[in-house]
PDB file of C-alpha atoms and ligand atoms in Angstrom:
ATOM      1  CA  MET J   1       0.746  14.971  -4.979  1.00  0.00           C
ATOM      2  CA  LYS J   2      -1.748  13.607  -2.518  1.00  0.00           C
ATOM      3  CA  CYS J   3      -2.079  15.595   0.694  1.00  0.00           C
ATOM      4  CA  VAL J   4      -3.671  14.270   3.876  1.00  0.00           C
ATOM      5  CA  ARG J   5      -3.739  15.543   7.443  1.00  0.00           C
ATOM      6  CA  SER J   6      -1.832  12.654   9.018  1.00  0.00           C
ATOM      7  CA  VAL J   7       1.341  12.436   6.895  1.00  0.00           C
ATOM      8  CA  GLY J   8       1.244  15.560   4.710  1.00  0.00           C
ATOM      9  CA  CYS J   9       1.841  15.346   0.949  1.00  0.00           C
ATOM     10  CA  VAL J  10       3.039  12.197  -0.821  1.00  0.00           C
ATOM     11  CA  SER J  11       3.208  10.995  -4.418  1.00  0.00           C
ATOM     12  CA  GLU J  12      -0.113   9.989  -5.996  1.00  0.00           C
ATOM     13  CA  LEU J  13       1.120   6.481  -6.630  1.00  0.00           C
ATOM     14  CA  GLY J  14       3.199   4.000  -4.668  1.00  0.00           C
ATOM     15  CA  VAL J  15       5.138   0.840  -5.514  1.00  0.00           C
ATOM     16  CA  GLY J  16       4.652  -2.563  -3.940  1.00  0.00           C
ATOM     17  CA  THR J  17       7.352  -5.164  -3.411  1.00  0.00           C
ATOM     18  CA  PHE J  18       5.586  -8.465  -2.863  1.00  0.00           C
ATOM     19  CA  GLY J  19       7.628 -10.963  -4.894  1.00  0.00           C
ATOM     20  CA  ALA J  20      10.832  -8.902  -4.735  1.00  0.00           C
ATOM     21  CA  GLY J  21      13.558 -11.165  -3.399  1.00  0.00           C
ATOM     22  CA  GLY J  22      11.180 -14.124  -3.067  1.00  0.00           C
ATOM     23  CA  ASP J  23       7.768 -14.830  -1.578  1.00  0.00           C
ATOM     24  CA  PHE J  24       6.616 -15.335   1.998  1.00  0.00           C
ATOM     25  CA  TRP J  25       8.416 -18.628   2.372  1.00  0.00           C
ATOM     26  CA  THR J  26      11.506 -18.424   0.215  1.00  0.00           C
ATOM     27  CA  GLU J  27      14.319 -15.997  -0.456  1.00  0.00           C
ATOM     28  CA  ARG J  28      15.202 -15.840  -4.163  1.00  0.00           C
ATOM     29  CA  PRO J  29      18.158 -13.706  -5.222  1.00  0.00           C
ATOM     30  CA  GLU J  30      18.020 -14.527  -8.972  1.00  0.00           C
ATOM     31  CA  GLU J  31      16.008 -11.434  -9.928  1.00  0.00           C
ATOM     32  CA  ASP J  32      17.667  -8.941  -7.550  1.00  0.00           C
ATOM     33  CA  TYR J  33      19.138  -6.896 -10.368  1.00  0.00           C
ATOM     34  CA  LEU J  34      15.756  -6.606 -12.129  1.00  0.00           C
ATOM     35  CA  TRP J  35      13.988  -5.557  -8.942  1.00  0.00           C
ATOM     36  CA  ILE J  36      16.613  -2.968  -8.012  1.00  0.00           C
ATOM     37  CA  SER J  37      16.411  -1.472 -11.535  1.00  0.00           C
ATOM     38  CA  ALA J  38      12.596  -1.452 -11.502  1.00  0.00           C
ATOM     39  CA  LEU J  39      12.365   0.115  -8.059  1.00  0.00           C
ATOM     40  CA  ARG J  40      15.035   2.699  -8.809  1.00  0.00           C
ATOM     41  CA  ARG J  41      13.322   3.661 -12.057  1.00  0.00           C
ATOM     42  CA  ALA J  42       9.998   4.080 -10.221  1.00  0.00           C
ATOM     43  CA  LEU J  43      11.677   6.424  -7.732  1.00  0.00           C
ATOM     44  CA  GLU J  44      13.323   8.383 -10.555  1.00  0.00           C
ATOM     45  CA  LEU J  45       9.882   8.770 -12.159  1.00  0.00           C
ATOM     46  CA  GLY J  46       8.561  10.418  -8.995  1.00  0.00           C
ATOM     47  CA  ILE J  47       6.890   7.502  -7.199  1.00  0.00           C
ATOM     48  CA  LYS J  48       7.952   8.143  -3.626  1.00  0.00           C
ATOM     49  CA  VAL J  49       5.750   5.765  -1.627  1.00  0.00           C
ATOM     50  CA  VAL J  50       7.260   2.289  -1.229  1.00  0.00           C
ATOM     51  CA  ASP J  51       5.467  -0.602   0.421  1.00  0.00           C
ATOM     52  CA  THR J  52       7.448  -3.540   1.763  1.00  0.00           C
ATOM     53  CA  SER J  53       7.467  -6.065   4.586  1.00  0.00           C
ATOM     54  CA  GLU J  54       9.832  -8.015   6.791  1.00  0.00           C
ATOM     55  CA  LEU J  55       8.091 -11.095   5.344  1.00  0.00           C
ATOM     56  CA  TYR J  56       8.626 -10.486   1.622  1.00  0.00           C
ATOM     57  CA  GLY J  57      11.484 -12.717   0.525  1.00  0.00           C
ATOM     58  CA  ARG J  58      12.162 -13.264   4.234  1.00  0.00           C
ATOM     59  CA  GLY J  59      13.441  -9.693   4.465  1.00  0.00           C
ATOM     60  CA  ARG J  60      15.173  -9.617   1.067  1.00  0.00           C
ATOM     61  CA  ALA J  61      12.575  -7.175  -0.337  1.00  0.00           C
ATOM     62  CA  GLU J  62      13.543  -4.654   2.353  1.00  0.00           C
ATOM     63  CA  MET J  63      17.195  -5.116   1.427  1.00  0.00           C
ATOM     64  CA  LEU J  64      16.393  -4.421  -2.250  1.00  0.00           C
ATOM     65  CA  VAL J  65      14.429  -1.302  -1.237  1.00  0.00           C
ATOM     66  CA  GLY J  66      17.458  -0.212   0.787  1.00  0.00           C
ATOM     67  CA  ILE J  67      19.725  -0.542  -2.255  1.00  0.00           C
ATOM     68  CA  ALA J  68      17.297   1.012  -4.761  1.00  0.00           C
ATOM     69  CA  GLY J  69      16.400   3.847  -2.383  1.00  0.00           C
ATOM     70  CA  ALA J  70      19.990   4.922  -1.672  1.00  0.00           C
ATOM     71  CA  GLY J  71      20.264   8.670  -2.261  1.00  0.00           C
ATOM     72  CA  PHE J  72      16.493   9.261  -2.168  1.00  0.00           C
ATOM     73  CA  ASP J  73      15.742  11.107   1.073  1.00  0.00           C
ATOM     74  CA  ASP J  74      12.149  12.006   0.298  1.00  0.00           C
ATOM     75  CA  LEU J  75      10.587   8.544   0.405  1.00  0.00           C
ATOM     76  CA  LEU J  76       7.664   7.338   2.463  1.00  0.00           C
ATOM     77  CA  ILE J  77       8.717   3.763   3.159  1.00  0.00           C
ATOM     78  CA  VAL J  78       6.133   1.505   4.730  1.00  0.00           C
ATOM     79  CA  THR J  79       7.165  -1.779   6.263  1.00  0.00           C
ATOM     80  CA  LYS J  80       4.984  -4.399   7.852  1.00  0.00           C
ATOM     81  CA  VAL J  81       5.898  -6.599  10.800  1.00  0.00           C
ATOM     82  CA  GLN J  82       4.230  -9.757  12.022  1.00  0.00           C
ATOM     83  CA  PRO J  83       5.658 -10.921  15.358  1.00  0.00           C
ATOM     84  CA  PRO J  84       4.058 -13.945  17.018  1.00  0.00           C
ATOM     85  CA  ARG J  85       2.837 -11.541  19.714  1.00  0.00           C
ATOM     86  CA  PHE J  86       2.463  -7.784  19.321  1.00  0.00           C
ATOM     87  CA  THR J  87       4.501  -6.376  22.200  1.00  0.00           C
ATOM     88  CA  ALA J  88       6.577  -3.190  22.239  1.00  0.00           C
ATOM     89  CA  ASP J  89       9.818  -5.216  22.516  1.00  0.00           C
ATOM     90  CA  GLU J  90       8.899  -7.581  19.654  1.00  0.00           C
ATOM     91  CA  VAL J  91       8.005  -4.718  17.311  1.00  0.00           C
ATOM     92  CA  ALA J  92      11.115  -2.731  18.282  1.00  0.00           C
ATOM     93  CA  GLY J  93      13.362  -5.767  17.679  1.00  0.00           C
ATOM     94  CA  ARG J  94      11.878  -6.249  14.244  1.00  0.00           C
ATOM     95  CA  LEU J  95      12.337  -2.580  13.371  1.00  0.00           C
ATOM     96  CA  TYR J  96      16.030  -2.672  14.290  1.00  0.00           C
ATOM     97  CA  ALA J  97      16.361  -5.646  11.922  1.00  0.00           C
ATOM     98  CA  SER J  98      14.439  -3.761   9.208  1.00  0.00           C
ATOM     99  CA  ARG J  99      16.744  -0.780   9.634  1.00  0.00           C
ATOM    100  CA  GLU J 100      19.733  -2.987   8.830  1.00  0.00           C
ATOM    101  CA  ARG J 101      18.102  -4.056   5.558  1.00  0.00           C
ATOM    102  CA  LEU J 102      16.474  -0.742   4.576  1.00  0.00           C
ATOM    103  CA  LYS J 103      19.538   1.261   5.656  1.00  0.00           C
ATOM    104  CA  ARG J 104      17.151   3.563   7.507  1.00  0.00           C
ATOM    105  CA  PHE J 105      14.155   3.230   9.785  1.00  0.00           C
ATOM    106  CA  PRO J 106      10.887   2.978   7.839  1.00  0.00           C
ATOM    107  CA  THR J 107       8.655   6.033   7.699  1.00  0.00           C
ATOM    108  CA  VAL J 108       5.625   3.942   8.624  1.00  0.00           C
ATOM    109  CA  VAL J 109       5.397   0.656  10.516  1.00  0.00           C
ATOM    110  CA  MET J 110       2.288  -1.469  10.430  1.00  0.00           C
ATOM    111  CA  ASN J 111       1.041  -4.934  11.193  1.00  0.00           C
ATOM    112  CA  HIS J 112       0.658  -7.370   8.305  1.00  0.00           C
ATOM    113  CA  TRP J 113      -2.479  -9.041   9.591  1.00  0.00           C
ATOM    114  CA  ILE J 114      -4.339  -8.731  12.840  1.00  0.00           C
ATOM    115  CA  PRO J 115      -4.072 -12.177  14.443  1.00  0.00           C
ATOM    116  CA  ALA J 116      -7.543 -13.544  15.192  1.00  0.00           C
ATOM    117  CA  ASP J 117      -6.630 -14.264  18.809  1.00  0.00           C
ATOM    118  CA  SER J 118      -5.028 -10.913  19.600  1.00  0.00           C
ATOM    119  CA  ASP J 119      -6.442  -7.763  21.077  1.00  0.00           C
ATOM    120  CA  ILE J 120      -6.379  -4.838  18.622  1.00  0.00           C
ATOM    121  CA  CYS J 121      -5.151  -2.660  21.506  1.00  0.00           C
ATOM    122  CA  ASP J 122      -1.979  -4.785  21.815  1.00  0.00           C
ATOM    123  CA  VAL J 123      -1.305  -4.238  18.108  1.00  0.00           C
ATOM    124  CA  VAL J 124      -1.948  -0.494  18.311  1.00  0.00           C
ATOM    125  CA  GLN J 125       0.009   0.101  21.504  1.00  0.00           C
ATOM    126  CA  SER J 126       3.060  -1.885  20.376  1.00  0.00           C
ATOM    127  CA  LEU J 127       3.193   0.057  17.085  1.00  0.00           C
ATOM    128  CA  GLU J 128       2.565   3.319  18.930  1.00  0.00           C
ATOM    129  CA  ALA J 129       5.473   2.537  21.282  1.00  0.00           C
ATOM    130  CA  ALA J 130       7.769   2.107  18.263  1.00  0.00           C
ATOM    131  CA  VAL J 131       6.830   5.575  17.004  1.00  0.00           C
ATOM    132  CA  ALA J 132       7.261   7.059  20.493  1.00  0.00           C
ATOM    133  CA  LYS J 133      10.812   5.576  20.537  1.00  0.00           C
ATOM    134  CA  GLY J 134      11.599   7.152  17.141  1.00  0.00           C
ATOM    135  CA  LEU J 135      11.840   3.803  15.301  1.00  0.00           C
ATOM    136  CA  ALA J 136       9.333   5.018  12.669  1.00  0.00           C
ATOM    137  CA  SER J 137       7.679   8.385  12.027  1.00  0.00           C
ATOM    138  CA  TYR J 138       4.140   6.987  11.894  1.00  0.00           C
ATOM    139  CA  TYR J 139       2.277   3.762  12.364  1.00  0.00           C
ATOM    140  CA  GLY J 140      -0.590   2.260  10.433  1.00  0.00           C
ATOM    141  CA  LEU J 141      -2.880  -0.726  10.323  1.00  0.00           C
ATOM    142  CA  SER J 142      -3.178  -3.241   7.540  1.00  0.00           C
ATOM    143  CA  ASN J 143      -6.048  -5.580   6.756  1.00  0.00           C
ATOM    144  CA  VAL J 144      -8.279  -3.737   9.179  1.00  0.00           C
ATOM    145  CA  SER J 145     -12.086  -3.701   9.112  1.00  0.00           C
ATOM    146  CA  GLY J 146     -14.130  -0.601   9.856  1.00  0.00           C
ATOM    147  CA  ARG J 147     -15.151  -2.033  13.222  1.00  0.00           C
ATOM    148  CA  ARG J 148     -11.537  -2.782  14.149  1.00  0.00           C
ATOM    149  CA  LEU J 149     -10.346   0.631  12.959  1.00  0.00           C
ATOM    150  CA  GLU J 150     -12.906   2.299  15.214  1.00  0.00           C
ATOM    151  CA  ALA J 151     -11.748   0.139  18.116  1.00  0.00           C
ATOM    152  CA  ALA J 152      -8.105   0.929  17.312  1.00  0.00           C
ATOM    153  CA  LEU J 153      -8.776   4.638  17.682  1.00  0.00           C
ATOM    154  CA  THR J 154      -9.928   4.099  21.243  1.00  0.00           C
ATOM    155  CA  CYS J 155      -6.725   2.140  22.110  1.00  0.00           C
ATOM    156  CA  ALA J 156      -4.181   4.729  21.010  1.00  0.00           C
ATOM    157  CA  ARG J 157      -2.707   6.426  24.073  1.00  0.00           C
ATOM    158  CA  ARG J 158      -0.949   9.475  22.638  1.00  0.00           C
ATOM    159  CA  ILE J 159      -0.275   8.851  18.955  1.00  0.00           C
ATOM    160  CA  GLU J 160      -3.058   7.926  16.560  1.00  0.00           C
ATOM    161  CA  PRO J 161      -2.654   5.676  13.522  1.00  0.00           C
ATOM    162  CA  ALA J 162      -1.773   7.653  10.391  1.00  0.00           C
ATOM    163  CA  VAL J 163      -2.167   5.098   7.609  1.00  0.00           C
ATOM    164  CA  VAL J 164      -4.476   2.249   6.606  1.00  0.00           C
ATOM    165  CA  GLU J 165      -3.367  -0.336   4.030  1.00  0.00           C
ATOM    166  CA  ASN J 166      -6.129  -2.555   2.681  1.00  0.00           C
ATOM    167  CA  HIS J 167      -7.212  -4.362  -0.455  1.00  0.00           C
ATOM    168  CA  TYR J 168      -8.980  -1.920  -2.799  1.00  0.00           C
ATOM    169  CA  SER J 169      -9.517  -1.994  -6.535  1.00  0.00           C
ATOM    170  CA  LEU J 170     -12.366  -1.426  -8.983  1.00  0.00           C
ATOM    171  CA  ILE J 171     -13.445  -5.013  -8.420  1.00  0.00           C
ATOM    172  CA  TYR J 172     -12.830  -5.100  -4.638  1.00  0.00           C
ATOM    173  CA  ARG J 173     -14.691  -2.166  -3.120  1.00  0.00           C
ATOM    174  CA  ARG J 174     -15.593  -3.455   0.331  1.00  0.00           C
ATOM    175  CA  ASP J 175     -13.869  -0.551   2.117  1.00  0.00           C
ATOM    176  CA  GLU J 176     -16.105   2.069   0.503  1.00  0.00           C
ATOM    177  CA  ILE J 177     -18.788   0.961   2.950  1.00  0.00           C
ATOM    178  CA  ASP J 178     -17.130   1.875   6.227  1.00  0.00           C
ATOM    179  CA  VAL J 179     -13.308   2.054   6.183  1.00  0.00           C
ATOM    180  CA  LEU J 180     -12.836   4.782   3.576  1.00  0.00           C
ATOM    181  CA  PRO J 181     -15.459   7.155   5.015  1.00  0.00           C
ATOM    182  CA  LEU J 182     -13.714   6.926   8.407  1.00  0.00           C
ATOM    183  CA  VAL J 183     -10.238   7.318   6.893  1.00  0.00           C
ATOM    184  CA  GLN J 184     -11.407  10.389   4.972  1.00  0.00           C
ATOM    185  CA  LYS J 185     -13.121  11.909   8.011  1.00  0.00           C
ATOM    186  CA  LEU J 186      -9.943  11.474  10.087  1.00  0.00           C
ATOM    187  CA  GLY J 187      -7.579  12.608   7.318  1.00  0.00           C
ATOM    188  CA  LEU J 188      -5.538   9.387   7.232  1.00  0.00           C
ATOM    189  CA  LEU J 189      -3.575   8.063   4.265  1.00  0.00           C
ATOM    190  CA  TYR J 190      -5.151   5.007   2.636  1.00  0.00           C
ATOM    191  CA  LEU J 191      -2.814   2.712   0.692  1.00  0.00           C
ATOM    192  CA  ALA J 192      -4.768   0.563  -1.769  1.00  0.00           C
ATOM    193  CA  TYR J 193      -3.056  -2.783  -2.283  1.00  0.00           C
ATOM    194  CA  SER J 194      -3.551  -5.098  -5.274  1.00  0.00           C
ATOM    195  CA  PRO J 195      -5.034  -2.115  -7.207  1.00  0.00           C
ATOM    196  CA  LEU J 196      -4.774  -3.999 -10.513  1.00  0.00           C
ATOM    197  CA  GLU J 197      -5.924  -7.302  -9.022  1.00  0.00           C
ATOM    198  CA  ARG J 198      -2.507  -8.718  -9.884  1.00  0.00           C
ATOM    199  CA  GLY J 199      -2.745  -7.526 -13.491  1.00  0.00           C
ATOM    200  CA  LEU J 200      -6.310  -8.689 -14.195  1.00  0.00           C
ATOM    201  CA  LEU J 201      -7.715  -5.168 -14.617  1.00  0.00           C
ATOM    202  CA  SER J 202      -5.178  -4.445 -17.355  1.00  0.00           C
ATOM    203  CA  LEU J 203      -7.204  -6.844 -19.525  1.00  0.00           C
ATOM    204  CA  ASP J 204     -10.576  -5.114 -19.053  1.00  0.00           C
ATOM    205  CA  PRO J 205     -11.951  -4.074 -22.489  1.00  0.00           C
ATOM    206  CA  TYR J 206     -14.214  -1.337 -21.087  1.00  0.00           C
ATOM    207  CA  LEU J 207     -11.326   0.349 -19.234  1.00  0.00           C
ATOM    208  CA  ALA J 208      -9.239   0.007 -22.399  1.00  0.00           C
ATOM    209  CA  SER J 209     -11.963   1.785 -24.406  1.00  0.00           C
ATOM    210  CA  VAL J 210     -12.061   4.686 -21.928  1.00  0.00           C
ATOM    211  CA  GLY J 211      -8.276   4.834 -21.921  1.00  0.00           C
ATOM    212  CA  ALA J 212      -8.116   5.011 -25.702  1.00  0.00           C
ATOM    213  CA  ARG J 213      -9.703   8.485 -25.516  1.00  0.00           C
ATOM    214  CA  TYR J 214      -6.851   9.673 -23.259  1.00  0.00           C
ATOM    215  CA  GLY J 215      -4.041   7.749 -24.942  1.00  0.00           C
ATOM    216  CA  LYS J 216      -3.856   5.572 -21.799  1.00  0.00           C
ATOM    217  CA  SER J 217      -4.032   1.822 -21.123  1.00  0.00           C
ATOM    218  CA  ALA J 218      -6.711  -0.028 -19.147  1.00  0.00           C
ATOM    219  CA  ALA J 219      -4.266  -0.401 -16.226  1.00  0.00           C
ATOM    220  CA  GLN J 220      -3.531   3.334 -16.230  1.00  0.00           C
ATOM    221  CA  VAL J 221      -7.264   4.088 -16.136  1.00  0.00           C
ATOM    222  CA  ALA J 222      -7.827   1.626 -13.265  1.00  0.00           C
ATOM    223  CA  LEU J 223      -5.021   3.262 -11.248  1.00  0.00           C
ATOM    224  CA  ASN J 224      -6.099   6.802 -12.128  1.00  0.00           C
ATOM    225  CA  TRP J 225      -9.662   6.069 -11.000  1.00  0.00           C
ATOM    226  CA  LEU J 226      -8.289   5.147  -7.547  1.00  0.00           C
ATOM    227  CA  ILE J 227      -5.980   8.180  -7.479  1.00  0.00           C
ATOM    228  CA  SER J 228      -9.090  10.367  -7.811  1.00  0.00           C
ATOM    229  CA  VAL J 229     -10.586   8.922  -4.616  1.00  0.00           C
ATOM    230  CA  PRO J 230      -9.752  11.262  -1.691  1.00  0.00           C
ATOM    231  CA  ASN J 231      -6.961  10.023   0.643  1.00  0.00           C
ATOM    232  CA  VAL J 232      -6.187   7.001  -1.577  1.00  0.00           C
ATOM    233  CA  VAL J 233      -2.739   6.150  -2.946  1.00  0.00           C
ATOM    234  CA  PRO J 234      -2.626   2.886  -4.927  1.00  0.00           C
ATOM    235  CA  ILE J 235       0.479   0.764  -4.386  1.00  0.00           C
ATOM    236  CA  VAL J 236       1.165  -1.226  -7.511  1.00  0.00           C
ATOM    237  CA  ARG J 237       3.839  -3.838  -8.026  1.00  0.00           C
ATOM    238  CA  ALA J 238       5.607  -3.912 -11.358  1.00  0.00           C
ATOM    239  CA  LEU J 239       8.728  -5.448 -12.718  1.00  0.00           C
ATOM    240  CA  ARG J 240       7.949  -4.849 -16.409  1.00  0.00           C
ATOM    241  CA  HIS J 241       5.334  -2.069 -16.268  1.00  0.00           C
ATOM    242  CA  VAL J 242       7.097   0.638 -14.279  1.00  0.00           C
ATOM    243  CA  GLU J 243       7.073   3.353 -16.948  1.00  0.00           C
ATOM    244  CA  GLU J 244       3.456   2.643 -17.873  1.00  0.00           C
ATOM    245  CA  ASN J 245       2.310   2.802 -14.251  1.00  0.00           C
ATOM    246  CA  ALA J 246       4.190   6.014 -13.532  1.00  0.00           C
ATOM    247  CA  ALA J 247       2.179   7.589 -16.371  1.00  0.00           C
ATOM    248  CA  ALA J 248      -1.035   6.638 -14.550  1.00  0.00           C
ATOM    249  CA  ALA J 249      -0.410   9.676 -12.302  1.00  0.00           C
ATOM    250  CA  GLY J 250      -0.286  13.396 -13.081  1.00  0.00           C
ATOM    251  CA  TRP J 251      -3.564  13.636 -15.006  1.00  0.00           C
ATOM    252  CA  ARG J 252      -7.249  13.119 -14.211  1.00  0.00           C
ATOM    253  CA  LEU J 253     -10.149  11.278 -15.778  1.00  0.00           C
ATOM    254  CA  SER J 254     -12.993  13.711 -16.457  1.00  0.00           C
ATOM    255  CA  PRO J 255     -15.665  13.699 -13.696  1.00  0.00           C
ATOM    256  CA  GLN J 256     -18.081  12.167 -16.248  1.00  0.00           C
ATOM    257  CA  ASP J 257     -15.727   9.316 -17.126  1.00  0.00           C
ATOM    258  CA  TRP J 258     -14.871   8.752 -13.457  1.00  0.00           C
ATOM    259  CA  GLU J 259     -18.596   8.453 -12.679  1.00  0.00           C
ATOM    260  CA  GLU J 260     -19.277   6.151 -15.658  1.00  0.00           C
ATOM    261  CA  ILE J 261     -16.523   3.804 -14.463  1.00  0.00           C
ATOM    262  CA  ASN J 262     -17.866   4.079 -10.916  1.00  0.00           C
ATOM    263  CA  LYS J 263     -21.320   2.938 -12.050  1.00  0.00           C
ATOM    264  CA  ARG J 264     -19.948   0.192 -14.262  1.00  0.00           C
ATOM    265  CA  PHE J 265     -18.115  -1.411 -11.292  1.00  0.00           C
ATOM    266  CA  ILE J 266     -20.572  -0.498  -8.533  1.00  0.00           C
ATOM    267  CA  GLN J 267     -21.660  -4.114  -8.028  1.00  0.00           C
ATOM    268  CA  TYR J 268     -18.262  -4.779  -6.426  1.00  0.00           C
ATOM    269  CA  ARG J 269     -19.108  -2.433  -3.527  1.00  0.00           C
ATOM    270  CA  HIS J 270     -20.420  -4.992  -1.069  1.00  0.00           C
ATOM    271  CA  GLY J 271     -19.525  -6.450   2.323  1.00  0.00           C
TER     272      GLY J 271
HETATM  273  N1  NAP G 301      -0.900  -5.428   3.306  1.00  0.00           N
HETATM  274  C1  NAP G 301      -1.113  -6.575   2.702  1.00  0.00           C
HETATM  275  O1  NAP G 301      -1.548  -7.576   3.294  1.00  0.00           O
HETATM  276  C2  NAP G 301      -0.815  -6.687   1.233  1.00  0.00           C
HETATM  277  C3  NAP G 301      -1.419  -7.725   0.486  1.00  0.00           C
HETATM  278  C4  NAP G 301      -1.163  -7.764  -0.881  1.00  0.00           C
HETATM  279  C5  NAP G 301      -0.337  -6.812  -1.482  1.00  0.00           C
HETATM  280  N2  NAP G 301       0.237  -5.832  -0.717  1.00  0.00           N
HETATM  281  C6  NAP G 301       1.135  -4.814  -1.331  1.00  0.00           C
HETATM  282  O2  NAP G 301       0.511  -4.263  -2.471  1.00  0.00           O
HETATM  283  C7  NAP G 301       1.368  -4.399  -3.601  1.00  0.00           C
HETATM  284  C8  NAP G 301       0.560  -4.495  -4.885  1.00  0.00           C
HETATM  285  O3  NAP G 301      -0.341  -5.559  -4.851  1.00  0.00           O
HETATM  286  P1  NAP G 301      -0.122  -6.926  -5.689  1.00  0.00           P
HETATM  287  O4  NAP G 301       1.330  -7.125  -5.897  1.00  0.00           O
HETATM  288  O5  NAP G 301      -0.899  -7.963  -4.982  1.00  0.00           O
HETATM  289  O6  NAP G 301      -0.917  -6.701  -7.056  1.00  0.00           O
HETATM  290  P2  NAP G 301      -1.021  -5.589  -8.199  1.00  0.00           P
HETATM  291  O7  NAP G 301      -0.112  -4.457  -7.945  1.00  0.00           O
HETATM  292  O8  NAP G 301      -2.469  -5.326  -8.363  1.00  0.00           O
HETATM  293  O9  NAP G 301      -0.537  -6.399  -9.486  1.00  0.00           O
HETATM  294  C9  NAP G 301       0.809  -6.745  -9.720  1.00  0.00           C
HETATM  295  C10 NAP G 301       0.872  -7.572 -10.994  1.00  0.00           C
HETATM  296  O10 NAP G 301       0.280  -6.808 -12.062  1.00  0.00           O
HETATM  297  C11 NAP G 301       1.201  -6.670 -13.126  1.00  0.00           C
HETATM  298  N3  NAP G 301       1.115  -5.298 -13.608  1.00  0.00           N
HETATM  299  C12 NAP G 301       1.526  -4.170 -12.990  1.00  0.00           C
HETATM  300  N4  NAP G 301       1.296  -3.095 -13.749  1.00  0.00           N
HETATM  301  C13 NAP G 301       0.722  -3.548 -14.891  1.00  0.00           C
HETATM  302  C14 NAP G 301       0.272  -2.918 -16.062  1.00  0.00           C
HETATM  303  N5  NAP G 301       0.376  -1.590 -16.212  1.00  0.00           N
HETATM  304  N6  NAP G 301      -0.280  -3.694 -17.040  1.00  0.00           N
HETATM  305  C15 NAP G 301      -0.367  -5.027 -16.903  1.00  0.00           C
HETATM  306  N7  NAP G 301       0.044  -5.689 -15.802  1.00  0.00           N
HETATM  307  C16 NAP G 301       0.602  -4.953 -14.800  1.00  0.00           C
HETATM  308  C17 NAP G 301       2.568  -6.933 -12.563  1.00  0.00           C
HETATM  309  O11 NAP G 301       3.375  -7.478 -13.614  1.00  0.00           O
HETATM  310  P3  NAP G 301       4.924  -7.105 -13.833  1.00  0.00           P
HETATM  311  O12 NAP G 301       5.605  -7.362 -12.519  1.00  0.00           O
HETATM  312  O13 NAP G 301       5.341  -8.023 -14.919  1.00  0.00           O
HETATM  313  O14 NAP G 301       5.062  -5.667 -14.243  1.00  0.00           O
HETATM  314  C18 NAP G 301       2.264  -7.934 -11.456  1.00  0.00           C
HETATM  315  O15 NAP G 301       2.210  -9.243 -11.980  1.00  0.00           O
HETATM  316  C19 NAP G 301       2.208  -5.638  -3.256  1.00  0.00           C
HETATM  317  O16 NAP G 301       3.347  -5.763  -4.063  1.00  0.00           O
HETATM  318  C20 NAP G 301       2.486  -5.399  -1.788  1.00  0.00           C
HETATM  319  O17 NAP G 301       3.528  -4.452  -1.622  1.00  0.00           O
HETATM  320  C21 NAP G 301      -0.006  -5.742   0.609  1.00  0.00           C
END
């Protein structure tokens, strides 16, 4: 389990759903059965954090999460909304639509991106209003820089953001500079998306050599390294690798191996 101040204790690993039911532009039902089976298996294996979006498969991913998650009451379901303008009414409308698909309100609502022309306070206050109305238990921010996260904290009226969801992997370590230190200081949950760089890290020979000593794969080592970072829960998407990824949790790299990997990939910590 991973325990943080803002949301309490959650599973060490989460599942992503980009590609489930289609992509951003198209809805594709052909693989529904495969996605429902993969998601359900992940939940059975103890992965209780699920990341989705109203945009994935034009809402179909949320519907698949709703089906796969039936009977699981202990999930932390994150959904992301992206209205043309972040207002309390727009966000609320989108959450009622998400509830139809998910068969429950999400645990966490967040923005997908922060539109370049919008005020971060509009984003924060519209998400905060949704939580105040009981349409989600928490809100978070996705694709947020350290500067914007600091600004966001000054916008919140009564309820502070609880979760940050950003790109973080061994070869994308930008957030170690300013976002993660702030997240850790505040006790927020940090969801690391694309933790395997869409499968690329599973091919890394160095990670494979470390993993061989633990009976683990390169992908399991890459995920476990992130799990050892305070406040971080990697969200990994898998149709074919569900069992393997579930076994990336529940054990720890030795501090020496963690540090060796850290040094080996340190050049990717840059702005
Ligand atoms: N907030 C945002 O803007 C944002 C942006 C990007 C992603 N996300 C979220 O983060 C989730 C994860 O990120 P992602 O989908 O970009 O990339 P990812 O999880 O790093 O990689 C997924 C890809 O890696 C493969 N894979 C998974 N486990 C593997 C393993 N053990 N060995 C080898 N290959 C493996 C998967 O193949 P199989 O399917 O064949 O198993 C899939 O093709 C998304 O699904 C989405 O929910 C959020």
